[in-house]
mmCIF file of C-alpha atoms in Angstrom:
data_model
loop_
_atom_site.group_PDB
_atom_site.id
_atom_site.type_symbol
_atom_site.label_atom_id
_atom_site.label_comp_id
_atom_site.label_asym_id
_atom_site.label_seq_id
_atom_site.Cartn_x
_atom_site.Cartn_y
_atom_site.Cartn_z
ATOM 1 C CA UNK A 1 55.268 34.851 -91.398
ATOM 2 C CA UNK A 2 51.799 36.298 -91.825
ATOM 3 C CA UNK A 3 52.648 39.132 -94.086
ATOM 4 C CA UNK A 4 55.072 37.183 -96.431
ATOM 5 C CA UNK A 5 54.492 36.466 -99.966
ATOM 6 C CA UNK A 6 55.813 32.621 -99.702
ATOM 7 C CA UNK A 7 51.945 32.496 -97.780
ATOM 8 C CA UNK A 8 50.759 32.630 -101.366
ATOM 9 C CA UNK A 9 52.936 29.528 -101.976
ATOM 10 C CA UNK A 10 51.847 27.480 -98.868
ATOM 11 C CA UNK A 11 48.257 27.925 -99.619
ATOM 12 C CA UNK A 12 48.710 26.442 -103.114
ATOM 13 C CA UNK A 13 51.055 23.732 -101.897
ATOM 14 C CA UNK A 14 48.086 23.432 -98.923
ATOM 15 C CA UNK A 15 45.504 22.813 -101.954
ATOM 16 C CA UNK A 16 47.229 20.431 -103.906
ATOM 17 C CA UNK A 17 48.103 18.522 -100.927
ATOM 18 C CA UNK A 18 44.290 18.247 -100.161
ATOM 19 C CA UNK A 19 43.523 17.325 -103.552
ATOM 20 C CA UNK A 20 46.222 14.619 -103.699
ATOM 21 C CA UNK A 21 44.646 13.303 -100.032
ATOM 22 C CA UNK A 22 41.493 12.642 -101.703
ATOM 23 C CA UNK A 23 43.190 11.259 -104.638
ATOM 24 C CA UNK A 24 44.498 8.490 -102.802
ATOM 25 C CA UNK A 25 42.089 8.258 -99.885
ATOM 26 C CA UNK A 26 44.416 9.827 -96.800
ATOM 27 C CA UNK A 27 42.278 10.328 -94.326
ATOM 28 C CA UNK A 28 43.314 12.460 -91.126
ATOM 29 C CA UNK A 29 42.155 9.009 -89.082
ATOM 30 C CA UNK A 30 45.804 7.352 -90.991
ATOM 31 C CA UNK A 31 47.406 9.986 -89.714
ATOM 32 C CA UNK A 32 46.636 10.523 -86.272
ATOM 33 C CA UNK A 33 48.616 7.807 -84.832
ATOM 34 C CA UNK A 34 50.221 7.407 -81.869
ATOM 35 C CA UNK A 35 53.274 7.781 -82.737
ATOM 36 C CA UNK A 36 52.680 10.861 -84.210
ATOM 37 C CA UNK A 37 51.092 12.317 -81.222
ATOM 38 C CA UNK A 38 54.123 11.169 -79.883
ATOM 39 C CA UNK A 39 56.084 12.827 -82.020
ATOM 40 C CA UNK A 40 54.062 16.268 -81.703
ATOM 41 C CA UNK A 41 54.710 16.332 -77.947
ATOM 42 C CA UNK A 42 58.493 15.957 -78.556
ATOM 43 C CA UNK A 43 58.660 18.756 -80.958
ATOM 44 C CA UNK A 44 56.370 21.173 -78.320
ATOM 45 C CA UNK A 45 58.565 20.280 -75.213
ATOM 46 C CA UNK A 46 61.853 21.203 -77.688
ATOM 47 C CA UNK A 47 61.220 24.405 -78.448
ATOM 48 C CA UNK A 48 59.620 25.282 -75.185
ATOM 49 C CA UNK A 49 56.131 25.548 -76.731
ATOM 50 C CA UNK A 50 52.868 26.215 -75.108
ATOM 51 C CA UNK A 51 50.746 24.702 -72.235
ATOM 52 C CA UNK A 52 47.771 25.309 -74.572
ATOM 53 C CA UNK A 53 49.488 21.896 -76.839
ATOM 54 C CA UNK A 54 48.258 20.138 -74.205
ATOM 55 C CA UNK A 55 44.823 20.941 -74.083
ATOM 56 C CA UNK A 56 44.663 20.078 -77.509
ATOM 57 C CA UNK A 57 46.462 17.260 -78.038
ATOM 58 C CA UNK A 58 44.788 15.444 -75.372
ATOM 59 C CA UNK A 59 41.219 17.087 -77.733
ATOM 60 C CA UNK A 60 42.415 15.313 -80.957
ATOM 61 C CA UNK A 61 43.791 12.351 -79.263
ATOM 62 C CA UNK A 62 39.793 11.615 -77.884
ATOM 63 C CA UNK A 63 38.390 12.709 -81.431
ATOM 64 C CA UNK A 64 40.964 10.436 -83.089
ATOM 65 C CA UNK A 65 40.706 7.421 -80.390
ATOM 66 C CA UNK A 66 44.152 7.256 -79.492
ATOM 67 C CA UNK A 67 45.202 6.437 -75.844
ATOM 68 C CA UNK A 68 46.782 9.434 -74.526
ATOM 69 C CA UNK A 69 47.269 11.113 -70.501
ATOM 70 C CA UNK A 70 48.583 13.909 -69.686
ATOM 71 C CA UNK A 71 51.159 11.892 -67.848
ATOM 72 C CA UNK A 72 52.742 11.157 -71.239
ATOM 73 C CA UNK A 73 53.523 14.800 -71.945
ATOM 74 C CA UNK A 74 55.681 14.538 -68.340
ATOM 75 C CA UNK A 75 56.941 11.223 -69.665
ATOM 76 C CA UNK A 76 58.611 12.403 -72.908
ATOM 77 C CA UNK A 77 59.456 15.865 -71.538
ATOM 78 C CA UNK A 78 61.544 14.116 -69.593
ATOM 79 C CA UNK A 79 63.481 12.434 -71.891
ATOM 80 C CA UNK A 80 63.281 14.853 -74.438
ATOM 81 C CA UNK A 81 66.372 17.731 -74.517
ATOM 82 C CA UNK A 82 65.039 21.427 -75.254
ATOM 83 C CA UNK A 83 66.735 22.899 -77.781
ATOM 84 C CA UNK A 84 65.464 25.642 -79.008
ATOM 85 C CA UNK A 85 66.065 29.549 -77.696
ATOM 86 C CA UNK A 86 62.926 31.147 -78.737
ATOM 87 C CA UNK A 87 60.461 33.361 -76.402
ATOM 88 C CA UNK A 88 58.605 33.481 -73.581
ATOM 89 C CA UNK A 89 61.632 31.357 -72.680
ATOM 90 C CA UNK A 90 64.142 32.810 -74.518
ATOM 91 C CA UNK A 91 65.426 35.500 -76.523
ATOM 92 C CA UNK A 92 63.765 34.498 -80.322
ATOM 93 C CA UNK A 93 61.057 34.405 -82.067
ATOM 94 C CA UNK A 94 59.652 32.001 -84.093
ATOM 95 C CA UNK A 95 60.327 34.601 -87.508
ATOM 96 C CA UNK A 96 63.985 33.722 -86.666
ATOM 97 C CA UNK A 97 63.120 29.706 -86.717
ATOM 98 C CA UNK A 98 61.645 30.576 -90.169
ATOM 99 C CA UNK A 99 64.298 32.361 -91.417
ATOM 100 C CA UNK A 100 66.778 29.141 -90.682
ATOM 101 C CA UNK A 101 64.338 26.897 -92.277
ATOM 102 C CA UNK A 102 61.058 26.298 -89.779
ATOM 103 C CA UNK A 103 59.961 23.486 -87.927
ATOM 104 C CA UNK A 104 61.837 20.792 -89.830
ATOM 105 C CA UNK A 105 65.129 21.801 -88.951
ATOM 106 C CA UNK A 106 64.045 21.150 -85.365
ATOM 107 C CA UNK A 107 62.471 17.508 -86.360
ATOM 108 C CA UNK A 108 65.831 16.821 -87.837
ATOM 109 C CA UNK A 109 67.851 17.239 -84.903
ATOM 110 C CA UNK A 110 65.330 15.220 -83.142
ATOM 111 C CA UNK A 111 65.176 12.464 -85.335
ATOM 112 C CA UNK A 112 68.747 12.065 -85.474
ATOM 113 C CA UNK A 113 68.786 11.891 -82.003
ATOM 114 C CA UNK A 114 66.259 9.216 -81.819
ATOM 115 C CA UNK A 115 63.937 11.414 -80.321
ATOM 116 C CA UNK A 116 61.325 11.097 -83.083
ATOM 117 C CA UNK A 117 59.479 7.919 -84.613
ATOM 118 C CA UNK A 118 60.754 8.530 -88.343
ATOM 119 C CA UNK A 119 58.533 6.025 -89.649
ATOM 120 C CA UNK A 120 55.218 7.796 -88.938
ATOM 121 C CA UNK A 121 52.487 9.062 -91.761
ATOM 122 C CA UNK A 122 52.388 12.376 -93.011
ATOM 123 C CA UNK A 123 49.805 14.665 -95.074
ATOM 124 C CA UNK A 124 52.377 14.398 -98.678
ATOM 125 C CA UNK A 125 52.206 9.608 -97.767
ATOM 126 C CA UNK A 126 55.843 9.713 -96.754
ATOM 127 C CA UNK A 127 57.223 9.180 -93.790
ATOM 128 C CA UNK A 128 58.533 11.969 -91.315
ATOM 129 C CA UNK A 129 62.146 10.909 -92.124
ATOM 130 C CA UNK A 130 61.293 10.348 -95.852
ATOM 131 C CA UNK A 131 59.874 14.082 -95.780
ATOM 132 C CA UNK A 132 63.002 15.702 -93.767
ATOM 133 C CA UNK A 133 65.069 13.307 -96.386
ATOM 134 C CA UNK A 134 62.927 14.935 -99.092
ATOM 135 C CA UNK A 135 63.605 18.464 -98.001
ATOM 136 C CA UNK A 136 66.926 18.428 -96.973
ATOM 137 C CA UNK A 137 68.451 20.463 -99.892
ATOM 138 C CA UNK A 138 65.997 23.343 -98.549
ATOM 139 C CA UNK A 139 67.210 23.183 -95.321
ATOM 140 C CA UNK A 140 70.465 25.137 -94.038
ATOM 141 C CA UNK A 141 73.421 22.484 -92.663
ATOM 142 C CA UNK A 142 73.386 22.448 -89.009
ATOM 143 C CA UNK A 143 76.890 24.388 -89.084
ATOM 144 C CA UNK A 144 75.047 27.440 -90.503
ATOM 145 C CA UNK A 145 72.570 27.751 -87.837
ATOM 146 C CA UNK A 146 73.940 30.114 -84.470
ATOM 147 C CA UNK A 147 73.989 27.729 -81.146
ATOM 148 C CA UNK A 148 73.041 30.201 -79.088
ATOM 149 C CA UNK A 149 69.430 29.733 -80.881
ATOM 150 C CA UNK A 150 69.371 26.036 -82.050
ATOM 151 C CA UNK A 151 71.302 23.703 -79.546
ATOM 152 C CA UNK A 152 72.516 20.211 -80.659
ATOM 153 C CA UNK A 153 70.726 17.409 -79.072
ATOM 154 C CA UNK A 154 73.936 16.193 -77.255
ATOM 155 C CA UNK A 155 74.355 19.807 -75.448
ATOM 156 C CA UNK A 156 71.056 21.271 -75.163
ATOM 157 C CA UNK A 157 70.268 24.217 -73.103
ATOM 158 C CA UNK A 158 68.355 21.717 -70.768
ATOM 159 C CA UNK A 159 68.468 18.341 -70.471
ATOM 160 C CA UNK A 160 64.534 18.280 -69.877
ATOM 161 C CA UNK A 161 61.701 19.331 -72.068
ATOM 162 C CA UNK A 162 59.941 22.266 -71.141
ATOM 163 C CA UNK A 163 56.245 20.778 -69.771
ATOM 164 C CA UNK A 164 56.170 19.539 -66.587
ATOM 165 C CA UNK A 165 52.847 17.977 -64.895
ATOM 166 C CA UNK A 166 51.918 18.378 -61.474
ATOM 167 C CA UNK A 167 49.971 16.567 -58.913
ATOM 168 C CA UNK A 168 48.914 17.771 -55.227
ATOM 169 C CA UNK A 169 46.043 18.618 -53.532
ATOM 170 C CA UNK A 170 45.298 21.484 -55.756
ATOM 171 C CA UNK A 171 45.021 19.453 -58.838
ATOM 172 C CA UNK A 172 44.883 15.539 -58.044
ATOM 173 C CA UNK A 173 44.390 14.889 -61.931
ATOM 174 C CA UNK A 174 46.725 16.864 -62.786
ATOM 175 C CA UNK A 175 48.199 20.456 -63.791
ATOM 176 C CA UNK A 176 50.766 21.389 -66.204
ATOM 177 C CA UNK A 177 53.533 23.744 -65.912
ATOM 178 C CA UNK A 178 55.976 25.494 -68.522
ATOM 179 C CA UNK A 179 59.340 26.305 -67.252
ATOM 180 C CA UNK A 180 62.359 27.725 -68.667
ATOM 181 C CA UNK A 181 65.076 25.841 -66.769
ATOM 182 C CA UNK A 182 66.082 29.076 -64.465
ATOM 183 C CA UNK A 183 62.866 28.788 -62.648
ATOM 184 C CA UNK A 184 62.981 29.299 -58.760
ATOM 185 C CA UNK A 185 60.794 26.063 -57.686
ATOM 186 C CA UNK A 186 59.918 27.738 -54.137
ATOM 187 C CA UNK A 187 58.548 30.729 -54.088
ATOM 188 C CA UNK A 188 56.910 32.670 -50.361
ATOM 189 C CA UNK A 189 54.504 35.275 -51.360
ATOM 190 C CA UNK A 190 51.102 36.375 -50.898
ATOM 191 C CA UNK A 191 48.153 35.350 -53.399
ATOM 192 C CA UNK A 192 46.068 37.838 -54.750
ATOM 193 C CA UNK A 193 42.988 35.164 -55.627
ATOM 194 C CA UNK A 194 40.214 36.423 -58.651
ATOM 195 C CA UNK A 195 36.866 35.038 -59.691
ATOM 196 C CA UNK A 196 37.570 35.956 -63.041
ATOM 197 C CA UNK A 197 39.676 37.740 -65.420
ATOM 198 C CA UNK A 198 38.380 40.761 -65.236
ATOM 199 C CA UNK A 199 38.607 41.468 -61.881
ATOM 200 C CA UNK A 200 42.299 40.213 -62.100
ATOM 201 C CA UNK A 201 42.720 43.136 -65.183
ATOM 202 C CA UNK A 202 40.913 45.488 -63.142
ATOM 203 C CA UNK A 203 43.198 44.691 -59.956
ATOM 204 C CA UNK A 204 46.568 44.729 -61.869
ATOM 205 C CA UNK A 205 45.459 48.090 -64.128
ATOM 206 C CA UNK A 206 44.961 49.707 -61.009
ATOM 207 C CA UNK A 207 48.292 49.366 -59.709
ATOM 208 C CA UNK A 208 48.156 47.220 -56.775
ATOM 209 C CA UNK A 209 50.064 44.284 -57.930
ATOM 210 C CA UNK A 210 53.309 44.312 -56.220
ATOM 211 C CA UNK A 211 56.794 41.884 -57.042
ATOM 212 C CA UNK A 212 56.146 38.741 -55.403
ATOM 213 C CA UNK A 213 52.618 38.884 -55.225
ATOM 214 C CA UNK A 214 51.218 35.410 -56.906
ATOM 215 C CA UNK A 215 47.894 35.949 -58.936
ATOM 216 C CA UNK A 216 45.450 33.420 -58.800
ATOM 217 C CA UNK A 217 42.923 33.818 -61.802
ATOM 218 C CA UNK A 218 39.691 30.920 -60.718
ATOM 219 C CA UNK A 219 36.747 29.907 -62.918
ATOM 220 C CA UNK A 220 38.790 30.416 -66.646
ATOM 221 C CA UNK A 221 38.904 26.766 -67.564
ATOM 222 C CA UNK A 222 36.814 25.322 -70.060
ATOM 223 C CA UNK A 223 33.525 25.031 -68.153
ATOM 224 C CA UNK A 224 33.836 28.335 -66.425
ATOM 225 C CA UNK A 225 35.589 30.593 -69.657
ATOM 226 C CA UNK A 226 33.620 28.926 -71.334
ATOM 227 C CA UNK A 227 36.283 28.120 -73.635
ATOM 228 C CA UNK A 228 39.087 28.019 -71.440
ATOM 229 C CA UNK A 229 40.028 31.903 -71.640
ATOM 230 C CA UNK A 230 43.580 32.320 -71.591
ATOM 231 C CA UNK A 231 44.695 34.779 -68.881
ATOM 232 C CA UNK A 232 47.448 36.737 -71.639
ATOM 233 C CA UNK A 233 45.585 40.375 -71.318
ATOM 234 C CA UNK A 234 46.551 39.945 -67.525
ATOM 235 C CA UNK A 235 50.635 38.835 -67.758
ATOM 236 C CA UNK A 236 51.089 41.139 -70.573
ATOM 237 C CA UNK A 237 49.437 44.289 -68.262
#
């Protein structure tokens, strides 16, 4: 967590794992594989993580030269069980993923059910599976951690990641989607359509949005933003 003394540990750890890099010449081009692109999509789709992985994946994969669509995110979504309870999704937060040992309890649940390519690079040289092996007397025995937050892989709260990419009329190279697995997939309502974000706050602040309505926001991605805005100041109002 941000305010957390163990942030004073992580930097230092952070620092000596950049010297050692240098030491023996790790370069973030030995590291950006695909596998381990792979590897970060299966992790995102999990624990129900954001569209914006997408955008940015897809970023690093063209710095990095790596052949990557965004019909690959689809593809391992898929195959790829979420298991993770945490928020906008579900009920948690990812201060309660912390406080049952982070990220690489997740990646161990995935890589023992195959769901991971263990033998991919990390920052410390070793392996993802040599690093969860390395860790493992840090990390809590799956019996300690509450189901109703982490699911096994075998009975997941979906059977599906939770990144789904669409293709219509609307978007014929695509457009990706985050649902939760209780999603209604046909919805009739009217569309209140924007120009920009701020006309969309205005609108909403105002009071006029009513259930049902569907809120089309236009012009936000990353040519129009610029940047690619995201629209949170408007679902959060």
């Amino acid at each position: 967590p941000a305010e957390s003394e163990e942030r004073y540990c992580e930097a230092e750890r952070a620092g000596e794992l950049a010297l050692d890099a240098v030491e023996h010449d790790r370069k973030p081009s030995d590291l950006l594989t695909k596998e381990s692109f792979e590897n970060a999509i299966a992790l995102q789709v999990a624990i129900g993580g954001s569209t914006n992985a997408v955008l940015h994946l897809l970023a690093l994969a063209a710095e990095a030269g790596i052949d990557l669509s965004i019909d690959e995110f689809d593809e391992i979504s898929r195959r790829t069980p979420k298991i993770a309870n945490l928020q906008p999704g579900g009920t948690r937060v990812m201060n309660d993923l912390h406080e049952v040992g982070g990220v690489p309890v997740v990646l161990r649940r995935l890589l023992d059910g195959d769901y991971l390519h263990g033998d991919a690079a990390t920052v410390t040289g070793r392996t993802i599976a040599e690093e969860l092996e390395h860790l493992a007397d840090d990390l809590p025995d799956d019996e300690e951690i509450d189901v109703d937050f982490l699911a096994p892989v075998d009975d997941p709260f979906h059977d599906e990641g939770a990144i789904k990419v669409l293709k219509g009329n609307l978007a014929p190279d695509g457009a990706v989607l985050k649902v939760t697995g209780d999603d209604a997939f046909h919805h009739t309502g009217p569309a209140r359509v924007f120009e920009n974000e701020e006309d969309a706050m205005a609108y909403v602040q105002e009071g006029h949005i009513e259930s049902g309505d569907v809120i089309c926001i236009r012009n936000e991605g990353p040519r129009g933003g610029p940047g690619m805005r995201e629209m949170l100041g408007v679902t959060a109002a």
